[in-house]
Amino acid sequence: MSDPALTPPPSVPSVPPVEERLARLRRMKHLALLALVLCAGLLALAHQQGRSGLWGWVAAFAEAAVVGALADWFAVVALFRRPLGLPFPHTAILPRRKPQLADQFAVFMRDRFLDTPTLLARLDALDPLARLGEWLAREDNARRLATHLQGLGGVLLGCIDDARVRGLLQGAVTQRLERLDLSHAAGDLLDTLTAQGRHQQLFEQALLQLAEQVDSEPVQRTLASVLLEIAGQEYPLVLRTIGLVADTDEFGRRLASATARGLTRWVHEVCEDPQHPRRLAFDRSVAELVERLRQDPDFASRIHAAKDRWLHEPVLQDYVRGLWDELRAWLLADLASPQSRLQEQMLLAAQRLGRALGNDAVLRAALQAHLRTVVEQSAPALRDLAATHIARTVRGWHDEQLVQEIELAIGRDLQFIRLNGTLVGGLIGLVLHALGG
């Protein structure tokens, strides 16, 4: 048995085109008018025949039917416009009361459809995350979403490439970076990194990596050649003397190996001793740097000036612009390709999300709770915004537009009222004729 929460909601019926609705409305108006004309004709014929006998009944029916038809015609027309263009009081009700109707309709929508408890109840009943998981679990749906995102990505990249948009974004980013207090931000970052000795862990890892590199044979060969080159420049006589009694290359290898062993031993000493002088010195250096970043105005001023120079450096801007152009060109080419790697990654991500939402009830419940919180917090502001938008939109309609929209929606039913008024009026005329006869 299927879960009612996963049952698809009924679809909103489609509205016929305006031309078709206008044609239906005209047909109903013609039908109501035809009924009125027929009754008026019957009334004229009954008067011609003397209104005696059967013609008296016909006259009573037709007379009352004409009165009912005209009264209902007046009432229906008075909703939308002035009957015959004459200034009857309390006519053209909809155009005249458009501002009040706009406000009342907006309040009705806000309080009856957009109130927070109603939205939350509907959200709980829909269980959108379960629906989304079930929908994304199907590969064709996930691929359809990935294809849509692929096309949307191309459109967005095309918009960003517009010189005005790109200039606006670049200006916004530059202004944001100009206002950034880089000195204080760097101090906060370093303070966070030094919390609970995390900077010492980084320091230790860096030393261990250095020792590992120095222990490798390629690095030792390079170190040997560098040491020999330095020795040849600084102490050429010593190096020539060594070359006379021993193999210079072998001496270099031994020197590099000894240097590596010494460096490795020193690194392990530093790593194993939390109170090693080098560790303590590193602590003091970092603390002093954090203090200067936060408290030294001259140091902060120099950092700010350097940041501004870099931000407005043409070479840097050209470099960043070139990187963006290359990235954008690659993205556009990939998004335009039938074998788009980005689309494939979006497909895989959509499928993984679908499986996670479908199989992990805890995740679904957590996300539903967050979604519920977002709706609960944002609904009051959004419902007021929606009500204001509805009221302004309706107020902004031209009177003819308002009349046409409402008349197309309910006009055919109002024409049935005219027909009913004609028939009911005629029947009442028969009853009155019978009682008076």
GROMACS .gro file of C-alpha atoms in nm:
model
  437
    1MET     CA    1   0.000   0.000   0.000
    2SER     CA    2   0.154   0.333  -0.103
    3ASP     CA    3   0.233   0.603   0.149
    4PRO     CA    4  -0.027   0.883   0.125
    5ALA     CA    5   0.250   1.136   0.184
    6LEU     CA    6   0.416   1.025  -0.139
    7THR     CA    7   0.097   1.043  -0.344
    8PRO     CA    8   0.142   1.313  -0.608
    9PRO     CA    9  -0.077   1.620  -0.546
   10PRO     CA   10  -0.355   1.685  -0.796
   11SER     CA   11  -0.237   1.895  -1.085
   12VAL     CA   12  -0.374   2.244  -1.135
   13PRO     CA   13  -0.614   2.241  -1.433
   14SER     CA   14  -0.495   2.435  -1.730
   15VAL     CA   15  -0.676   2.758  -1.821
   16PRO     CA   16  -0.803   2.787  -2.180
   17PRO     CA   17  -0.661   3.070  -2.391
   18VAL     CA   18  -0.814   3.416  -2.357
   19GLU     CA   19  -0.966   3.400  -2.706
   20GLU     CA   20  -1.148   3.077  -2.626
   21ARG     CA   21  -1.282   3.212  -2.296
   22LEU     CA   22  -1.397   3.532  -2.467
   23ALA     CA   23  -1.582   3.327  -2.730
   24ARG     CA   24  -1.759   3.123  -2.459
   25LEU     CA   25  -1.856   3.440  -2.274
   26ARG     CA   26  -1.996   3.598  -2.591
   27ARG     CA   27  -2.204   3.288  -2.663
   28MET     CA   28  -2.356   3.298  -2.316
   29LYS     CA   29  -2.429   3.671  -2.347
   30HIS     CA   30  -2.600   3.611  -2.682
   31LEU     CA   31  -2.802   3.326  -2.532
   32ALA     CA   32  -2.918   3.544  -2.238
   33LEU     CA   33  -2.999   3.828  -2.479
   34LEU     CA   34  -3.189   3.589  -2.706
   35ALA     CA   35  -3.400   3.474  -2.409
   36LEU     CA   36  -3.481   3.837  -2.325
   37VAL     CA   37  -3.574   3.914  -2.687
   38LEU     CA   38  -3.797   3.605  -2.710
   39CYS     CA   39  -3.981   3.698  -2.391
   40ALA     CA   40  -4.022   4.058  -2.512
   41GLY     CA   41  -4.160   3.922  -2.839
   42LEU     CA   42  -4.403   3.698  -2.653
   43LEU     CA   43  -4.514   3.995  -2.444
   44ALA     CA   44  -4.573   4.208  -2.754
   45LEU     CA   45  -4.765   3.923  -2.919
   46ALA     CA   46  -4.977   3.869  -2.607
   47HIS     CA   47  -5.067   4.240  -2.596
   48GLN     CA   48  -5.159   4.222  -2.963
   49GLN     CA   49  -5.387   3.924  -2.896
   50GLY     CA   50  -5.566   4.104  -2.611
   51ARG     CA   51  -5.423   3.919  -2.310
   52SER     CA   52  -5.736   3.713  -2.271
   53GLY     CA   53  -5.755   3.344  -2.203
   54LEU     CA   54  -5.436   3.160  -2.278
   55TRP     CA   55  -5.273   3.480  -2.396
   56GLY     CA   56  -5.321   3.622  -2.047
   57TRP     CA   57  -5.102   3.348  -1.910
   58VAL     CA   58  -4.848   3.407  -2.186
   59ALA     CA   59  -4.848   3.777  -2.112
   60ALA     CA   60  -4.805   3.721  -1.738
   61PHE     CA   61  -4.511   3.486  -1.799
   62ALA     CA   62  -4.344   3.707  -2.060
   63GLU     CA   63  -4.390   4.029  -1.863
   64ALA     CA   64  -4.239   3.890  -1.545
   65ALA     CA   65  -3.963   3.718  -1.745
   66VAL     CA   66  -3.868   4.046  -1.914
   67VAL     CA   67  -3.860   4.224  -1.576
   68GLY     CA   68  -3.645   3.946  -1.425
   69ALA     CA   69  -3.410   3.942  -1.723
   70LEU     CA   70  -3.366   4.320  -1.721
   71ALA     CA   71  -3.314   4.330  -1.343
   72ASP     CA   72  -3.051   4.059  -1.355
   73TRP     CA   73  -2.886   4.220  -1.659
   74PHE     CA   74  -2.864   4.545  -1.466
   75ALA     CA   75  -2.719   4.369  -1.160
   76VAL     CA   76  -2.461   4.175  -1.364
   77VAL     CA   77  -2.352   4.475  -1.569
   78ALA     CA   78  -2.335   4.695  -1.258
   79LEU     CA   79  -2.059   4.471  -1.122
   80PHE     CA   80  -1.827   4.559  -1.408
   81ARG     CA   81  -1.937   4.891  -1.556
   82ARG     CA   82  -2.212   5.155  -1.561
   83PRO     CA   83  -2.526   5.019  -1.735
   84LEU     CA   84  -2.589   5.210  -2.059
   85GLY     CA   85  -2.306   5.443  -1.952
   86LEU     CA   86  -2.540   5.622  -1.710
   87PRO     CA   87  -2.418   5.727  -1.363
   88PHE     CA   88  -2.645   5.500  -1.158
   89PRO     CA   89  -2.535   5.488  -0.793
   90HIS     CA   90  -2.351   5.178  -0.673
   91THR     CA   91  -2.259   5.062  -1.024
   92ALA     CA   92  -1.917   4.979  -1.178
   93ILE     CA   93  -1.848   4.822  -0.840
   94LEU     CA   94  -1.529   4.633  -0.927
   95PRO     CA   95  -1.341   4.924  -1.090
   96ARG     CA   96  -1.459   5.170  -0.827
   97ARG     CA   97  -1.363   4.951  -0.534
   98LYS     CA   98  -1.044   4.812  -0.687
   99PRO     CA   99  -0.808   4.942  -0.411
  100GLN     CA  100  -1.024   4.795  -0.134
  101LEU     CA  101  -1.065   4.468  -0.323
  102ALA     CA  102  -0.688   4.449  -0.380
  103ASP     CA  103  -0.617   4.496  -0.009
  104GLN     CA  104  -0.887   4.254   0.103
  105PHE     CA  105  -0.778   3.989  -0.147
  106ALA     CA  106  -0.415   4.025  -0.036
  107VAL     CA  107  -0.513   3.992   0.331
  108PHE     CA  108  -0.729   3.689   0.250
  109MET     CA  109  -0.440   3.518   0.070
  110ARG     CA  110  -0.198   3.607   0.350
  111ASP     CA  111  -0.416   3.491   0.638
  112ARG     CA  112  -0.583   3.189   0.479
  113PHE     CA  113  -0.315   3.042   0.253
  114LEU     CA  114   0.021   3.180   0.369
  115ASP     CA  115  -0.009   3.173   0.747
  116THR     CA  116   0.275   2.988   0.918
  117PRO     CA  117   0.075   2.697   1.072
  118THR     CA  118  -0.087   2.623   0.735
  119LEU     CA  119   0.247   2.624   0.556
  120LEU     CA  120   0.409   2.401   0.820
  121ALA     CA  121   0.120   2.157   0.812
  122ARG     CA  122   0.139   2.142   0.434
  123LEU     CA  123   0.516   2.094   0.450
  124ASP     CA  124   0.477   1.802   0.692
  125ALA     CA  125   0.206   1.645   0.476
  126LEU     CA  126   0.406   1.677   0.156
  127ASP     CA  127   0.732   1.536   0.302
  128PRO     CA  128   0.926   1.707   0.021
  129LEU     CA  129   1.260   1.545   0.102
  130ALA     CA  130   1.117   1.194   0.066
  131ARG     CA  131   0.959   1.299  -0.263
  132LEU     CA  132   1.287   1.450  -0.379
  133GLY     CA  133   1.478   1.135  -0.286
  134GLU     CA  134   1.228   0.914  -0.467
  135TRP     CA  135   1.238   1.141  -0.773
  136LEU     CA  136   1.618   1.161  -0.788
  137ALA     CA  137   1.654   0.784  -0.738
  138ARG     CA  138   1.533   0.740  -1.096
  139GLU     CA  139   1.821   0.786  -1.338
  140ASP     CA  140   1.610   0.961  -1.601
  141ASN     CA  141   1.502   1.224  -1.347
  142ALA     CA  142   1.857   1.274  -1.219
  143ARG     CA  143   1.984   1.306  -1.575
  144ARG     CA  144   1.707   1.553  -1.656
  145LEU     CA  145   1.812   1.765  -1.357
  146ALA     CA  146   2.180   1.743  -1.455
  147THR     CA  147   2.095   1.845  -1.812
  148HIS     CA  148   1.892   2.139  -1.685
  149LEU     CA  149   2.178   2.249  -1.458
  150GLN     CA  150   2.417   2.209  -1.749
  151GLY     CA  151   2.213   2.448  -1.962
  152LEU     CA  152   2.164   2.687  -1.672
  153GLY     CA  153   2.538   2.689  -1.608
  154GLY     CA  154   2.605   2.789  -1.968
  155VAL     CA  155   2.351   3.072  -1.945
  156LEU     CA  156   2.501   3.201  -1.620
  157LEU     CA  157   2.853   3.192  -1.761
  158GLY     CA  158   2.727   3.380  -2.065
  159CYS     CA  159   2.579   3.648  -1.839
  160ILE     CA  160   2.899   3.683  -1.639
  161ASP     CA  161   3.096   3.729  -1.960
  162ASP     CA  162   2.902   4.046  -2.033
  163ALA     CA  163   3.147   4.333  -1.988
  164ARG     CA  164   2.909   4.527  -1.766
  165VAL     CA  165   2.831   4.229  -1.542
  166ARG     CA  166   3.194   4.126  -1.520
  167GLY     CA  167   3.296   4.482  -1.440
  168LEU     CA  168   3.028   4.504  -1.173
  169LEU     CA  169   3.138   4.176  -1.012
  170GLN     CA  170   3.504   4.271  -1.029
  171GLY     CA  171   3.429   4.610  -0.875
  172ALA     CA  172   3.221   4.453  -0.599
  173VAL     CA  173   3.493   4.200  -0.514
  174THR     CA  174   3.763   4.468  -0.521
  175GLN     CA  175   3.562   4.698  -0.292
  176ARG     CA  176   3.499   4.411  -0.055
  177LEU     CA  177   3.870   4.328  -0.040
  178GLU     CA  178   3.958   4.696   0.005
  179ARG     CA  179   3.737   4.711   0.313
  180LEU     CA  180   3.882   4.388   0.452
  181ASP     CA  181   4.103   4.443   0.757
  182LEU     CA  182   4.364   4.194   0.643
  183SER     CA  183   4.591   4.252   0.941
  184HIS     CA  184   4.323   4.181   1.201
  185ALA     CA  185   4.182   3.891   0.996
  186ALA     CA  186   4.527   3.732   0.969
  187GLY     CA  187   4.573   3.777   1.343
  188ASP     CA  188   4.241   3.605   1.413
  189LEU     CA  189   4.334   3.323   1.175
  190LEU     CA  190   4.673   3.269   1.338
  191ASP     CA  191   4.511   3.284   1.681
  192THR     CA  192   4.268   3.012   1.574
  193LEU     CA  193   4.552   2.801   1.433
  194THR     CA  194   4.751   2.832   1.756
  195ALA     CA  195   4.456   2.730   1.977
  196GLN     CA  196   4.530   2.406   2.166
  197GLY     CA  197   4.879   2.386   2.015
  198ARG     CA  198   4.766   2.313   1.661
  199HIS     CA  199   5.046   2.532   1.524
  200GLN     CA  200   5.297   2.304   1.699
  201GLN     CA  201   5.147   2.004   1.523
  202LEU     CA  202   5.190   2.182   1.190
  203PHE     CA  203   5.546   2.278   1.286
  204GLU     CA  204   5.623   1.918   1.378
  205GLN     CA  205   5.479   1.782   1.055
  206ALA     CA  206   5.683   2.031   0.852
  207LEU     CA  207   6.005   1.927   1.030
  208LEU     CA  208   5.931   1.557   0.980
  209GLN     CA  209   5.866   1.615   0.611
  210LEU     CA  210   6.194   1.803   0.587
  211ALA     CA  211   6.383   1.519   0.757
  212GLU     CA  212   6.219   1.264   0.526
  213GLN     CA  213   6.321   1.464   0.220
  214VAL     CA  214   6.679   1.506   0.343
  215ASP     CA  215   6.706   1.129   0.401
  216SER     CA  216   6.621   1.056   0.034
  217GLU     CA  217   6.911   0.978  -0.203
  218PRO     CA  218   6.824   1.239  -0.473
  219VAL     CA  219   6.816   1.518  -0.214
  220GLN     CA  220   7.145   1.399  -0.063
  221ARG     CA  221   7.311   1.402  -0.406
  222THR     CA  222   7.189   1.756  -0.460
  223LEU     CA  223   7.301   1.852  -0.108
  224ALA     CA  224   7.646   1.703  -0.171
  225SER     CA  225   7.694   1.902  -0.489
  226VAL     CA  226   7.576   2.221  -0.321
  227LEU     CA  227   7.806   2.168  -0.022
  228LEU     CA  228   8.102   2.100  -0.249
  229GLU     CA  229   8.024   2.405  -0.460
  230ILE     CA  230   8.006   2.626  -0.150
  231ALA     CA  231   8.326   2.474  -0.013
  232GLY     CA  232   8.501   2.531  -0.346
  233GLN     CA  233   8.400   2.898  -0.338
  234GLU     CA  234   8.472   2.963   0.029
  235TYR     CA  235   8.762   2.726   0.097
  236PRO     CA  236   8.923   2.634  -0.236
  237LEU     CA  237   9.258   2.542  -0.077
  238VAL     CA  238   9.095   2.299   0.165
  239LEU     CA  239   8.894   2.139  -0.113
  240ARG     CA  240   9.206   2.097  -0.333
  241THR     CA  241   9.390   1.938  -0.044
  242ILE     CA  242   9.103   1.693   0.009
  243GLY     CA  243   9.099   1.617  -0.362
  244LEU     CA  244   9.471   1.522  -0.349
  245VAL     CA  245   9.431   1.267  -0.073
  246ALA     CA  246   9.072   1.144  -0.128
  247ASP     CA  247   8.788   1.120  -0.376
  248THR     CA  248   8.612   1.457  -0.370
  249ASP     CA  249   8.274   1.309  -0.475
  250GLU     CA  250   8.295   1.044  -0.207
  251PHE     CA  251   8.380   1.312   0.047
  252GLY     CA  252   8.080   1.511  -0.067
  253ARG     CA  253   7.847   1.213  -0.030
  254ARG     CA  254   7.977   1.143   0.318
  255LEU     CA  255   7.942   1.507   0.413
  256ALA     CA  256   7.586   1.519   0.283
  257SER     CA  257   7.500   1.192   0.462
  258ALA     CA  258   7.645   1.321   0.788
  259THR     CA  259   7.456   1.648   0.747
  260ALA     CA  260   7.133   1.455   0.683
  261ARG     CA  261   7.188   1.237   0.990
  262GLY     CA  262   7.257   1.537   1.204
  263LEU     CA  263   6.954   1.722   1.074
  264THR     CA  264   6.731   1.416   1.123
  265ARG     CA  265   6.858   1.369   1.479
  266TRP     CA  266   6.792   1.735   1.553
  267VAL     CA  267   6.441   1.714   1.406
  268HIS     CA  268   6.353   1.416   1.625
  269GLU     CA  269   6.488   1.593   1.930
  270VAL     CA  270   6.264   1.891   1.857
  271CYS     CA  271   5.960   1.669   1.789
  272GLU     CA  272   6.006   1.457   2.104
  273ASP     CA  273   6.066   1.744   2.347
  274PRO     CA  274   5.763   1.975   2.398
  275GLN     CA  275   5.992   2.219   2.583
  276HIS     CA  276   6.265   2.224   2.321
  277PRO     CA  277   6.408   2.575   2.278
  278ARG     CA  278   6.316   2.576   1.910
  279ARG     CA  279   5.952   2.497   1.994
  280LEU     CA  280   5.942   2.768   2.256
  281ALA     CA  281   6.103   3.014   2.016
  282PHE     CA  282   5.846   2.925   1.753
  283ASP     CA  283   5.570   2.985   2.009
  284ARG     CA  284   5.712   3.326   2.093
  285SER     CA  285   5.747   3.420   1.725
  286VAL     CA  286   5.389   3.327   1.647
  287ALA     CA  287   5.254   3.508   1.956
  288GLU     CA  288   5.453   3.820   1.867
  289LEU     CA  289   5.323   3.809   1.510
  290VAL     CA  290   4.963   3.775   1.628
  291GLU     CA  291   5.012   4.066   1.867
  292ARG     CA  292   5.163   4.286   1.596
  293LEU     CA  293   4.887   4.199   1.350
  294ARG     CA  294   4.624   4.299   1.602
  295GLN     CA  295   4.783   4.586   1.791
  296ASP     CA  296   5.056   4.748   1.581
  297PRO     CA  297   4.893   5.023   1.367
  298ASP     CA  298   5.213   5.083   1.168
  299PHE     CA  299   5.243   4.712   1.081
  300ALA     CA  300   4.871   4.699   0.992
  301SER     CA  301   4.910   5.010   0.776
  302ARG     CA  302   5.197   4.853   0.582
  303ILE     CA  303   4.995   4.535   0.526
  304HIS     CA  304   4.695   4.738   0.411
  305ALA     CA  305   4.911   4.942   0.172
  306ALA     CA  306   5.067   4.627   0.028
  307LYS     CA  307   4.722   4.474  -0.014
  308ASP     CA  308   4.597   4.782  -0.200
  309ARG     CA  309   4.903   4.781  -0.427
  310TRP     CA  310   4.842   4.419  -0.515
  311LEU     CA  311   4.471   4.472  -0.569
  312HIS     CA  312   4.531   4.752  -0.820
  313GLU     CA  313   4.842   4.606  -0.976
  314PRO     CA  314   4.768   4.576  -1.353
  315VAL     CA  315   4.985   4.266  -1.383
  316LEU     CA  316   4.791   4.090  -1.109
  317GLN     CA  317   4.456   4.196  -1.254
  318ASP     CA  318   4.559   4.078  -1.600
  319TYR     CA  319   4.676   3.749  -1.451
  320VAL     CA  320   4.349   3.693  -1.264
  321ARG     CA  321   4.149   3.795  -1.570
  322GLY     CA  322   4.347   3.552  -1.783
  323LEU     CA  323   4.288   3.270  -1.534
  324TRP     CA  324   3.915   3.347  -1.535
  325ASP     CA  325   3.901   3.357  -1.915
  326GLU     CA  326   4.074   3.020  -1.938
  327LEU     CA  327   3.849   2.868  -1.672
  328ARG     CA  328   3.538   3.011  -1.834
  329ALA     CA  329   3.639   2.885  -2.178
  330TRP     CA  330   3.696   2.537  -2.038
  331LEU     CA  331   3.364   2.542  -1.852
  332LEU     CA  332   3.173   2.659  -2.160
  333ALA     CA  333   3.337   2.396  -2.379
  334ASP     CA  334   3.259   2.122  -2.129
  335LEU     CA  335   2.901   2.235  -2.071
  336ALA     CA  336   2.842   2.247  -2.447
  337SER     CA  337   2.979   1.897  -2.499
  338PRO     CA  338   2.742   1.596  -2.518
  339GLN     CA  339   2.999   1.410  -2.307
  340SER     CA  340   3.021   1.685  -2.046
  341ARG     CA  341   3.224   1.580  -1.744
  342LEU     CA  342   3.049   1.839  -1.531
  343GLN     CA  343   2.710   1.702  -1.629
  344GLU     CA  344   2.826   1.351  -1.543
  345GLN     CA  345   2.944   1.469  -1.203
  346MET     CA  346   2.614   1.650  -1.144
  347LEU     CA  347   2.429   1.331  -1.242
  348LEU     CA  348   2.632   1.124  -0.995
  349ALA     CA  349   2.583   1.385  -0.722
  350ALA     CA  350   2.205   1.393  -0.784
  351GLN     CA  351   2.183   1.014  -0.771
  352ARG     CA  352   2.388   0.998  -0.451
  353LEU     CA  353   2.163   1.262  -0.295
  354GLY     CA  354   1.854   1.067  -0.403
  355ARG     CA  355   1.986   0.743  -0.251
  356ALA     CA  356   2.086   0.919   0.071
  357LEU     CA  357   1.745   1.082   0.109
  358GLY     CA  358   1.567   0.758   0.029
  359ASN     CA  359   1.771   0.527   0.254
  360ASP     CA  360   1.876   0.745   0.546
  361ALA     CA  361   1.571   0.829   0.755
  362VAL     CA  362   1.784   1.010   1.013
  363LEU     CA  363   1.931   1.241   0.746
  364ARG     CA  364   1.586   1.301   0.602
  365ALA     CA  365   1.443   1.387   0.943
  366ALA     CA  366   1.732   1.623   1.020
  367LEU     CA  367   1.699   1.805   0.688
  368GLN     CA  368   1.321   1.821   0.731
  369ALA     CA  369   1.368   1.979   1.073
  370HIS     CA  370   1.607   2.238   0.926
  371LEU     CA  371   1.366   2.307   0.640
  372ARG     CA  372   1.082   2.344   0.887
  373THR     CA  373   1.287   2.593   1.089
  374VAL     CA  374   1.368   2.795   0.778
  375VAL     CA  375   1.000   2.808   0.677
  376GLU     CA  376   0.892   2.896   1.030
  377GLN     CA  377   1.141   3.181   1.056
  378SER     CA  378   1.098   3.321   0.706
  379ALA     CA  379   0.724   3.268   0.655
  380PRO     CA  380   0.602   3.581   0.842
  381ALA     CA  381   0.823   3.815   0.638
  382LEU     CA  382   0.754   3.633   0.313
  383ARG     CA  383   0.378   3.626   0.364
  384ASP     CA  384   0.373   4.002   0.427
  385LEU     CA  385   0.589   4.051   0.118
  386ALA     CA  386   0.356   3.830  -0.088
  387ALA     CA  387   0.049   4.018   0.039
  388THR     CA  388   0.207   4.352  -0.047
  389HIS     CA  389   0.299   4.223  -0.392
  390ILE     CA  390  -0.056   4.096  -0.454
  391ALA     CA  391  -0.212   4.423  -0.341
  392ARG     CA  392   0.022   4.636  -0.551
  393THR     CA  393  -0.027   4.414  -0.855
  394VAL     CA  394  -0.406   4.430  -0.839
  395ARG     CA  395  -0.399   4.803  -0.771
  396GLY     CA  396  -0.174   4.848  -1.072
  397TRP     CA  397  -0.414   4.675  -1.311
  398HIS     CA  398  -0.607   4.897  -1.549
  399ASP     CA  399  -0.979   4.896  -1.480
  400GLU     CA  400  -1.043   4.724  -1.814
  401GLN     CA  401  -0.788   4.455  -1.731
  402LEU     CA  402  -0.943   4.388  -1.389
  403VAL     CA  403  -1.292   4.373  -1.537
  404GLN     CA  404  -1.182   4.142  -1.815
  405GLU     CA  405  -0.998   3.901  -1.584
  406ILE     CA  406  -1.291   3.867  -1.344
  407GLU     CA  407  -1.551   3.860  -1.618
  408LEU     CA  408  -1.363   3.586  -1.802
  409ALA     CA  409  -1.344   3.389  -1.478
  410ILE     CA  410  -1.709   3.413  -1.367
  411GLY     CA  411  -1.887   3.588  -1.656
  412ARG     CA  412  -2.045   3.272  -1.800
  413ASP     CA  413  -2.196   3.187  -1.460
  414LEU     CA  414  -2.333   3.540  -1.435
  415GLN     CA  415  -2.500   3.497  -1.774
  416PHE     CA  416  -2.663   3.180  -1.640
  417ILE     CA  417  -2.796   3.399  -1.359
  418ARG     CA  418  -2.958   3.617  -1.627
  419LEU     CA  419  -3.113   3.308  -1.786
  420ASN     CA  420  -3.231   3.184  -1.449
  421GLY     CA  421  -3.373   3.529  -1.371
  422THR     CA  422  -3.565   3.521  -1.698
  423LEU     CA  423  -3.711   3.176  -1.629
  424VAL     CA  424  -3.776   3.230  -1.258
  425GLY     CA  425  -3.930   3.570  -1.325
  426GLY     CA  426  -4.165   3.415  -1.580
  427LEU     CA  427  -4.271   3.139  -1.339
  428ILE     CA  428  -4.336   3.396  -1.065
  429GLY     CA  429  -4.548   3.589  -1.315
  430LEU     CA  430  -4.755   3.275  -1.377
  431VAL     CA  431  -4.802   3.224  -1.001
  432LEU     CA  432  -4.910   3.584  -0.949
  433HIS     CA  433  -5.145   3.562  -1.246
  434ALA     CA  434  -5.300   3.250  -1.103
  435LEU     CA  435  -5.344   3.409  -0.761
  436GLY     CA  436  -5.487   3.726  -0.911
  437GLY     CA  437  -5.719   3.539  -1.148
   0.00000   0.00000   0.00000
